[in-house]
mmCIF file with all atom_site columns, N, CA and C in Angstrom:
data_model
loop_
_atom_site.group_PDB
_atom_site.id
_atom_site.type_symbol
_atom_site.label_atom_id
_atom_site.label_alt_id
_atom_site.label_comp_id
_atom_site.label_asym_id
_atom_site.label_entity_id
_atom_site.label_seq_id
_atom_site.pdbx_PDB_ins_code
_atom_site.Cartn_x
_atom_site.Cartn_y
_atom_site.Cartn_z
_atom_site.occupancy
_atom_site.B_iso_or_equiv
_atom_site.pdbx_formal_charge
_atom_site.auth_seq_id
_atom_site.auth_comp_id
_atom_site.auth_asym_id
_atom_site.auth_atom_id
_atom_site.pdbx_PDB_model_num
ATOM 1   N N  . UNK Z 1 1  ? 0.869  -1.162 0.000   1.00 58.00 ? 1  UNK Z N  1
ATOM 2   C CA . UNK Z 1 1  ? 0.000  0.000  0.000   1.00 58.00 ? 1  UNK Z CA 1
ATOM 3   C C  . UNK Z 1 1  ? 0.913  1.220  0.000   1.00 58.00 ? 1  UNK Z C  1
ATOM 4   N N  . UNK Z 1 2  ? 1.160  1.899  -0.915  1.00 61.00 ? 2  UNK Z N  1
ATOM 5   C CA . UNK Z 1 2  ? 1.962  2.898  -1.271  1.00 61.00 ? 2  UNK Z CA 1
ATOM 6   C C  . UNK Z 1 2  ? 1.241  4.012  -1.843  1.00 61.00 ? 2  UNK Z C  1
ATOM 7   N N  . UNK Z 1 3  ? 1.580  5.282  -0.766  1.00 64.00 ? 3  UNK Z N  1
ATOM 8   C CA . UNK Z 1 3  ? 1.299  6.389  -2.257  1.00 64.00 ? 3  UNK Z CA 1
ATOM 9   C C  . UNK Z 1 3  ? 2.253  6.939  -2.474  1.00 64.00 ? 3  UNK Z C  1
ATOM 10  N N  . UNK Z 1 4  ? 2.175  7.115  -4.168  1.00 64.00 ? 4  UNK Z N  1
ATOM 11  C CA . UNK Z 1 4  ? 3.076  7.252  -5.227  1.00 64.00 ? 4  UNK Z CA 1
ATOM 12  C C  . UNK Z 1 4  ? 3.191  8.664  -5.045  1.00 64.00 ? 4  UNK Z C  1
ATOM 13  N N  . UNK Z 1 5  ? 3.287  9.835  -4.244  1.00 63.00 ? 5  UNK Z N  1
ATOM 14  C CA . UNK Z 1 5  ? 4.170  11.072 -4.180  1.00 63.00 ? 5  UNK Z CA 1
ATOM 15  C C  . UNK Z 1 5  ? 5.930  11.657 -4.876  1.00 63.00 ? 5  UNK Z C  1
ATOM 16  N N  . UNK Z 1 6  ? 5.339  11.501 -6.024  1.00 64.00 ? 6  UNK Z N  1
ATOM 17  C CA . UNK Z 1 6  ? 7.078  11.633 -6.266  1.00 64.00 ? 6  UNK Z CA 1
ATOM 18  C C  . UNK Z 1 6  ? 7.841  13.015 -6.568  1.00 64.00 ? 6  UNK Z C  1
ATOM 19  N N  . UNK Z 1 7  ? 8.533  13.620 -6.353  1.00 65.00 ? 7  UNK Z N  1
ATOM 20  C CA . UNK Z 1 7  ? 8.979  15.070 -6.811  1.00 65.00 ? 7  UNK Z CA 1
ATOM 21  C C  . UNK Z 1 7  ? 10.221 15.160 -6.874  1.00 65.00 ? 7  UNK Z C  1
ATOM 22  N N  . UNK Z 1 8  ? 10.288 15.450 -8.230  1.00 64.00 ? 8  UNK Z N  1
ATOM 23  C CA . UNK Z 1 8  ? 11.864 15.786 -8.775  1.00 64.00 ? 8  UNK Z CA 1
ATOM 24  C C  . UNK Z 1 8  ? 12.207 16.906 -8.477  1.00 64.00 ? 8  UNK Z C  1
ATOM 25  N N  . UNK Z 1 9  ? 13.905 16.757 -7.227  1.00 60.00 ? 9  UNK Z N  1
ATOM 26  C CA . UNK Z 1 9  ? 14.530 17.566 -6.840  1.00 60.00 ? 9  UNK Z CA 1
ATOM 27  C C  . UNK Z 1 9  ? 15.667 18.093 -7.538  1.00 60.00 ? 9  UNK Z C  1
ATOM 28  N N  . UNK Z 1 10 ? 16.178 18.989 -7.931  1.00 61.00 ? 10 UNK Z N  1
ATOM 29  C CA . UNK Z 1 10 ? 17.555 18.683 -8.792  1.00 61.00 ? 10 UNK Z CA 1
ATOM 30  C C  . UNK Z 1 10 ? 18.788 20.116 -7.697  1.00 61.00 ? 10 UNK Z C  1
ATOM 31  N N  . UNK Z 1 11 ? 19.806 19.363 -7.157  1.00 55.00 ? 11 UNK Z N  1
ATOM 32  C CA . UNK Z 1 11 ? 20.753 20.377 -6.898  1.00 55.00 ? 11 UNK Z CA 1
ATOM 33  C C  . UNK Z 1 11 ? 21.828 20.350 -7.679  1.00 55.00 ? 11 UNK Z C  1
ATOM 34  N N  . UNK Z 1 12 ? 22.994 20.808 -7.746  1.00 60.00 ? 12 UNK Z N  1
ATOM 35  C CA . UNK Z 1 12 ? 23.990 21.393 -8.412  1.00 60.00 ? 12 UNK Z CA 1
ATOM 36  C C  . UNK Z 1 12 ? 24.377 20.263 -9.407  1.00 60.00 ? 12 UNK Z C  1
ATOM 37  N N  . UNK Z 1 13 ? 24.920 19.062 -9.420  1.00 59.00 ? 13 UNK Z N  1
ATOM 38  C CA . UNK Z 1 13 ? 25.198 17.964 -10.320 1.00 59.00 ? 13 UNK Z CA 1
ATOM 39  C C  . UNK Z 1 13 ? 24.272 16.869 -10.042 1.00 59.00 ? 13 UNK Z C  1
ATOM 40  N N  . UNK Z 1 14 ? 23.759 16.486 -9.053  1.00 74.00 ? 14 UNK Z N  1
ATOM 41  C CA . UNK Z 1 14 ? 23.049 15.646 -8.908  1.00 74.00 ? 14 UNK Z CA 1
ATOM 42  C C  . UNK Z 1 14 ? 21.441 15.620 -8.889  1.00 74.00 ? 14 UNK Z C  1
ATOM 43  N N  . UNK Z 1 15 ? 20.936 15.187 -9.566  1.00 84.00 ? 15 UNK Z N  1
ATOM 44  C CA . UNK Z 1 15 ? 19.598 14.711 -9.326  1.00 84.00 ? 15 UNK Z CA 1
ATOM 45  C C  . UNK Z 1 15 ? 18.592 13.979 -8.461  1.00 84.00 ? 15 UNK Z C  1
ATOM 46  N N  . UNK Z 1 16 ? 18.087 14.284 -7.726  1.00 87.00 ? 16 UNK Z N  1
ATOM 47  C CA . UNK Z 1 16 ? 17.345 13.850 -6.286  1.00 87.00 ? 16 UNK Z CA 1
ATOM 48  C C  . UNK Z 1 16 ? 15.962 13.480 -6.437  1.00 87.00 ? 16 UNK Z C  1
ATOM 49  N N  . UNK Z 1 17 ? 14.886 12.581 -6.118  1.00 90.00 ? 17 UNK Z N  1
ATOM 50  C CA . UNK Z 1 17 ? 14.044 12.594 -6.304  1.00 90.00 ? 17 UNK Z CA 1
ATOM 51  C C  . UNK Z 1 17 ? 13.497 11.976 -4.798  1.00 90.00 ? 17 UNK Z C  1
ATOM 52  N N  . UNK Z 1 18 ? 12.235 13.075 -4.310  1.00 92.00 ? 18 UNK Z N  1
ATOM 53  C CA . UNK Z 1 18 ? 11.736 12.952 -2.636  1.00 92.00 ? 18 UNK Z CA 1
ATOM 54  C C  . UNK Z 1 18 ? 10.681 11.888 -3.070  1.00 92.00 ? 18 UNK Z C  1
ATOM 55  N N  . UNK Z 1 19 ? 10.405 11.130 -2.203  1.00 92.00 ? 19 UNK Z N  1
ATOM 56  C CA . UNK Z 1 19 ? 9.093  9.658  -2.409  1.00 92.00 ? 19 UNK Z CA 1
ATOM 57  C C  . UNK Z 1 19 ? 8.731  9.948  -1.137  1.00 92.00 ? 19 UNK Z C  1
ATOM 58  N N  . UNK Z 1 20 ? 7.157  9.601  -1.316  1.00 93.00 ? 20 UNK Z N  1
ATOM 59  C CA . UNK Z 1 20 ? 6.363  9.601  -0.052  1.00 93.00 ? 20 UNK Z CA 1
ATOM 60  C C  . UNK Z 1 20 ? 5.776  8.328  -0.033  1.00 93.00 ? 20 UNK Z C  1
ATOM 61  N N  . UNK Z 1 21 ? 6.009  7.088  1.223   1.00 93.00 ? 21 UNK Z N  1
ATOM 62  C CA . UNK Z 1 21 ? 5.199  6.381  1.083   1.00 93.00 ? 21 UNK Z CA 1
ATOM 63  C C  . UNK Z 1 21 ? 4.474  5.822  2.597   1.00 93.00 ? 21 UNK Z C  1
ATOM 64  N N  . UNK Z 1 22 ? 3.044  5.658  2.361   1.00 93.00 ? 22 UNK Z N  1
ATOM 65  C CA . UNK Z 1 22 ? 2.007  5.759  3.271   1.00 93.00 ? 22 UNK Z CA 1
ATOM 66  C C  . UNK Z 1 22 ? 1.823  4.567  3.900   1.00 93.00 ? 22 UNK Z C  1
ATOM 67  N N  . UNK Z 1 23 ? 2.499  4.200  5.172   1.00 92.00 ? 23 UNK Z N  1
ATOM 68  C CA . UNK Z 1 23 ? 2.529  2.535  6.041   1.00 92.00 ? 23 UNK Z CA 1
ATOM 69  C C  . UNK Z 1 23 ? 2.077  2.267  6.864   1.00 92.00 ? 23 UNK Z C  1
ATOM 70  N N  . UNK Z 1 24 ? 1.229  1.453  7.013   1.00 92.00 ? 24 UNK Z N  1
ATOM 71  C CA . UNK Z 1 24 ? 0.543  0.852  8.704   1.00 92.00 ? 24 UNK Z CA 1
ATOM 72  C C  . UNK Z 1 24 ? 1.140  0.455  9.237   1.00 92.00 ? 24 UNK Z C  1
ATOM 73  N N  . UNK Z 1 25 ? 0.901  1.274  10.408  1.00 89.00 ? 25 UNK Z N  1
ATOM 74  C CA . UNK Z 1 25 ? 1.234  0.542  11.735  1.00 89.00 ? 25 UNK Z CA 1
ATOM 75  C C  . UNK Z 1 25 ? 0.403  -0.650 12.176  1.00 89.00 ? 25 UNK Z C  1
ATOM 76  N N  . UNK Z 1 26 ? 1.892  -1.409 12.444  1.00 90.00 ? 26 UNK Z N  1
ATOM 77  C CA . UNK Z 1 26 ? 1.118  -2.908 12.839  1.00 90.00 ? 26 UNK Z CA 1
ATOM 78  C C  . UNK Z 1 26 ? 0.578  -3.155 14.422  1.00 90.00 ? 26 UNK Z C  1
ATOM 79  N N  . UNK Z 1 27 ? 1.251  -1.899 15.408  1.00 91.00 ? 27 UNK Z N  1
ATOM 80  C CA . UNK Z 1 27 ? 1.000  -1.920 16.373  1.00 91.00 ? 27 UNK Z CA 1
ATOM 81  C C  . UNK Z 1 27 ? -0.730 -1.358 16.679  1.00 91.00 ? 27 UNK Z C  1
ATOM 82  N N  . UNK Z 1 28 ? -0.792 0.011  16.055  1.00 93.00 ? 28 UNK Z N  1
ATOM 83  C CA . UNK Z 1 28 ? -2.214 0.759  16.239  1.00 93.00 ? 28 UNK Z CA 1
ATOM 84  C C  . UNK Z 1 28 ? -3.275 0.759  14.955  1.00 93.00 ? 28 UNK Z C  1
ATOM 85  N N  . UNK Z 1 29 ? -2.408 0.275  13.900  1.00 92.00 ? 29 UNK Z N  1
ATOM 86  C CA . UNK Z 1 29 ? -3.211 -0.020 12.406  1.00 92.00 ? 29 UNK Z CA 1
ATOM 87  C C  . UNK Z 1 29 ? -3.042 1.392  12.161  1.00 92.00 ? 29 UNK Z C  1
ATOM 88  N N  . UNK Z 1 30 ? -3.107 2.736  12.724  1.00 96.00 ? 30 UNK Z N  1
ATOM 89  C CA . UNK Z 1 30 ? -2.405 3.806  11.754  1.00 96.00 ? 30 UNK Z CA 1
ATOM 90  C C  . UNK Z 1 30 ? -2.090 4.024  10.591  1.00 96.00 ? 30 UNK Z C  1
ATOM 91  N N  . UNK Z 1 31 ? -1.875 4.899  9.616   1.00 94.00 ? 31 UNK Z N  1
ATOM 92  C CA . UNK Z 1 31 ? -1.445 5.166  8.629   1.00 94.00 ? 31 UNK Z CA 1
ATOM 93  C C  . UNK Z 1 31 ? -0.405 6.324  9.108   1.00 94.00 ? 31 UNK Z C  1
ATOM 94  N N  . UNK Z 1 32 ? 0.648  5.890  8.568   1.00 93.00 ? 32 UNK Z N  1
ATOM 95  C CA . UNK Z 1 32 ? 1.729  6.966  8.808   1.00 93.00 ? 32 UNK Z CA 1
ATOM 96  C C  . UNK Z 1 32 ? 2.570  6.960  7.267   1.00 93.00 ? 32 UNK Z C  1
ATOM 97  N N  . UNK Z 1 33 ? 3.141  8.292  7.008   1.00 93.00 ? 33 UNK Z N  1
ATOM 98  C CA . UNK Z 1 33 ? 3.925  8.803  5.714   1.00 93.00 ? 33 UNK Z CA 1
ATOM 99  C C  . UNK Z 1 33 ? 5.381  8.964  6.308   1.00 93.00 ? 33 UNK Z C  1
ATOM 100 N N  . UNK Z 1 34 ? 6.050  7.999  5.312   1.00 93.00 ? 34 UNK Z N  1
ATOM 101 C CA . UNK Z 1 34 ? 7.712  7.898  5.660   1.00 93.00 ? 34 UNK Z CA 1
ATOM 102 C C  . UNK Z 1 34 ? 8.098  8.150  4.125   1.00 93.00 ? 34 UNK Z C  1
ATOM 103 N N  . UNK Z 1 35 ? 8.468  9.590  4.338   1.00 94.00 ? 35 UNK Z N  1
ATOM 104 C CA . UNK Z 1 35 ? 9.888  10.639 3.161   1.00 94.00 ? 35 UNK Z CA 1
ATOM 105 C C  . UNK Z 1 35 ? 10.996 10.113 3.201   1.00 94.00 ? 35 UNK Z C  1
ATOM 106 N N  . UNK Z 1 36 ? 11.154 9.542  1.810   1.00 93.00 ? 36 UNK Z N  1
ATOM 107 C CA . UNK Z 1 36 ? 12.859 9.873  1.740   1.00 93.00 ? 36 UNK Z CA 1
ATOM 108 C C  . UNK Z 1 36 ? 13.440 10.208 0.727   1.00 93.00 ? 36 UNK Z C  1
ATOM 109 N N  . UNK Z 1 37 ? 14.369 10.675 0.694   1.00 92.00 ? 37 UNK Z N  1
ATOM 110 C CA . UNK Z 1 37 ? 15.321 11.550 -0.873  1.00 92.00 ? 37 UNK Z CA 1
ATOM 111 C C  . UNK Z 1 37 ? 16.384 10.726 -1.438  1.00 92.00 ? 37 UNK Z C  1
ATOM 112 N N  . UNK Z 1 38 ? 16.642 10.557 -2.567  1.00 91.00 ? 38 UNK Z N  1
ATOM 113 C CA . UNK Z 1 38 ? 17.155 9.218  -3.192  1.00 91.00 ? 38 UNK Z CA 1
ATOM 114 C C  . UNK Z 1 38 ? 17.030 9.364  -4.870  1.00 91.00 ? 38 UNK Z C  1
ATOM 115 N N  . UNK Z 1 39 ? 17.994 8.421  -5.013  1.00 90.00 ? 39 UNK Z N  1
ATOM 116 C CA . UNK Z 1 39 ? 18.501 8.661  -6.752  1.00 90.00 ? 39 UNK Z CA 1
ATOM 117 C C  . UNK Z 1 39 ? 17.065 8.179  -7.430  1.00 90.00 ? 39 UNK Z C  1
ATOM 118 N N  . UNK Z 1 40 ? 16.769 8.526  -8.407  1.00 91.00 ? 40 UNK Z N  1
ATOM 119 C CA . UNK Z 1 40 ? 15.320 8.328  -9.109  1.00 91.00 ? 40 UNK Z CA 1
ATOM 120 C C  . UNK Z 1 40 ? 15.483 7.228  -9.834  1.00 91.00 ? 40 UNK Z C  1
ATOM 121 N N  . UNK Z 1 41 ? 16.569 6.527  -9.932  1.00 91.00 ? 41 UNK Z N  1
ATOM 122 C CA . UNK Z 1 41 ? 16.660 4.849  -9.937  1.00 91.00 ? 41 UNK Z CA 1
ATOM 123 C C  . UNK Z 1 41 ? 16.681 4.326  -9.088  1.00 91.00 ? 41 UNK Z C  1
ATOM 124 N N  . UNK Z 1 42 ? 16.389 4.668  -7.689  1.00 91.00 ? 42 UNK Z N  1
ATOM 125 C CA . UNK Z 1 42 ? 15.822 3.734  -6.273  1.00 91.00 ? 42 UNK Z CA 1
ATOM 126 C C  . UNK Z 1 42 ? 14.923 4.042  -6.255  1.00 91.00 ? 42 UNK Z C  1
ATOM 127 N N  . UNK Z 1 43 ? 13.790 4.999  -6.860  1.00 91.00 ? 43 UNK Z N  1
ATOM 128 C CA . UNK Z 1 43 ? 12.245 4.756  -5.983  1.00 91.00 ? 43 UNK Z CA 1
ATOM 129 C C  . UNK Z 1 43 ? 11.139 3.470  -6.288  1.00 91.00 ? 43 UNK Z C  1
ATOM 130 N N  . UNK Z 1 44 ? 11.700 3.397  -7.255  1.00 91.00 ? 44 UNK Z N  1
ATOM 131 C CA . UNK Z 1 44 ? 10.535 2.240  -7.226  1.00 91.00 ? 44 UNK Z CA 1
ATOM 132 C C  . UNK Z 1 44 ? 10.679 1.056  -6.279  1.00 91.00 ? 44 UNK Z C  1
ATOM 133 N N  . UNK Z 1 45 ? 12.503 0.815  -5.903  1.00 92.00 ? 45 UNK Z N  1
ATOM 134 C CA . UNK Z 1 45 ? 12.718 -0.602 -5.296  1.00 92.00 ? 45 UNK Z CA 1
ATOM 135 C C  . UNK Z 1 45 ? 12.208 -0.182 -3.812  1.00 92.00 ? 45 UNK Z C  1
ATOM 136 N N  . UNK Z 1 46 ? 12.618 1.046  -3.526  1.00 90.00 ? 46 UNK Z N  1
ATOM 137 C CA . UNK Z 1 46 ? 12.402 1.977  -2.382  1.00 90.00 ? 46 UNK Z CA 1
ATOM 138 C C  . UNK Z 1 46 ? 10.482 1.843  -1.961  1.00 90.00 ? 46 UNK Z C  1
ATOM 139 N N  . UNK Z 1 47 ? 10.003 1.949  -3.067  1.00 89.00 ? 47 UNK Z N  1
ATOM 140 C CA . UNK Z 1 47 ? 7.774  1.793  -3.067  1.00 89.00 ? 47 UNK Z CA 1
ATOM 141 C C  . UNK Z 1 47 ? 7.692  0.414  -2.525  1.00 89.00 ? 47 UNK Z C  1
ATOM 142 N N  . UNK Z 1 48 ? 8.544  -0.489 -3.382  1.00 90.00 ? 48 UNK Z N  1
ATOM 143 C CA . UNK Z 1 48 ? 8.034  -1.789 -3.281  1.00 90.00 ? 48 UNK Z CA 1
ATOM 144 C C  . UNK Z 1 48 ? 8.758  -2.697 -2.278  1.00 90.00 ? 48 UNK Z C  1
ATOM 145 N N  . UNK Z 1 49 ? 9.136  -2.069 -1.261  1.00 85.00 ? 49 UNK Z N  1
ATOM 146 C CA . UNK Z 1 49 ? 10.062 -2.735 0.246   1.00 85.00 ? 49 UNK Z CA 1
ATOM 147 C C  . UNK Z 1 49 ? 8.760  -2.148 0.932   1.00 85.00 ? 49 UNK Z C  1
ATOM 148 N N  . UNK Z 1 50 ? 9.158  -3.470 1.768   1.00 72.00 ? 50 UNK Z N  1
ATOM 149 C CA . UNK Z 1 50 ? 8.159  -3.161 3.291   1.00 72.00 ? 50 UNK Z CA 1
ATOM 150 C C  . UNK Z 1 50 ? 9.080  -2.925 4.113   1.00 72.00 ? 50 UNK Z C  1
#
């Protein structure tokens, strides 16, 4: 269960891309959003990890 938030960051030589993805908590069943910033050839492996 992922949402697909993606936004292309770009600083000086490198290219960054921020992912948002939306995870239950297994303790309270919650929905919580965990950001992270990363080469835009890791987000997808990055969506599809639990």
């Amino acid at each position: 269960m992922a949402k697909k938030t993606v936004a292309t960051l770009q600083s000086k030589s490198k290219r960054l891309t921020k992912a948002v993805k939306m995870v239950k908590s297994p303790k309270s069943g919650a929905y919580t959003f965990v950001e992270a910033v990363m080469a835009p050839e890791a987000v997808n492996d990055w969506l599809n990890s639990k």
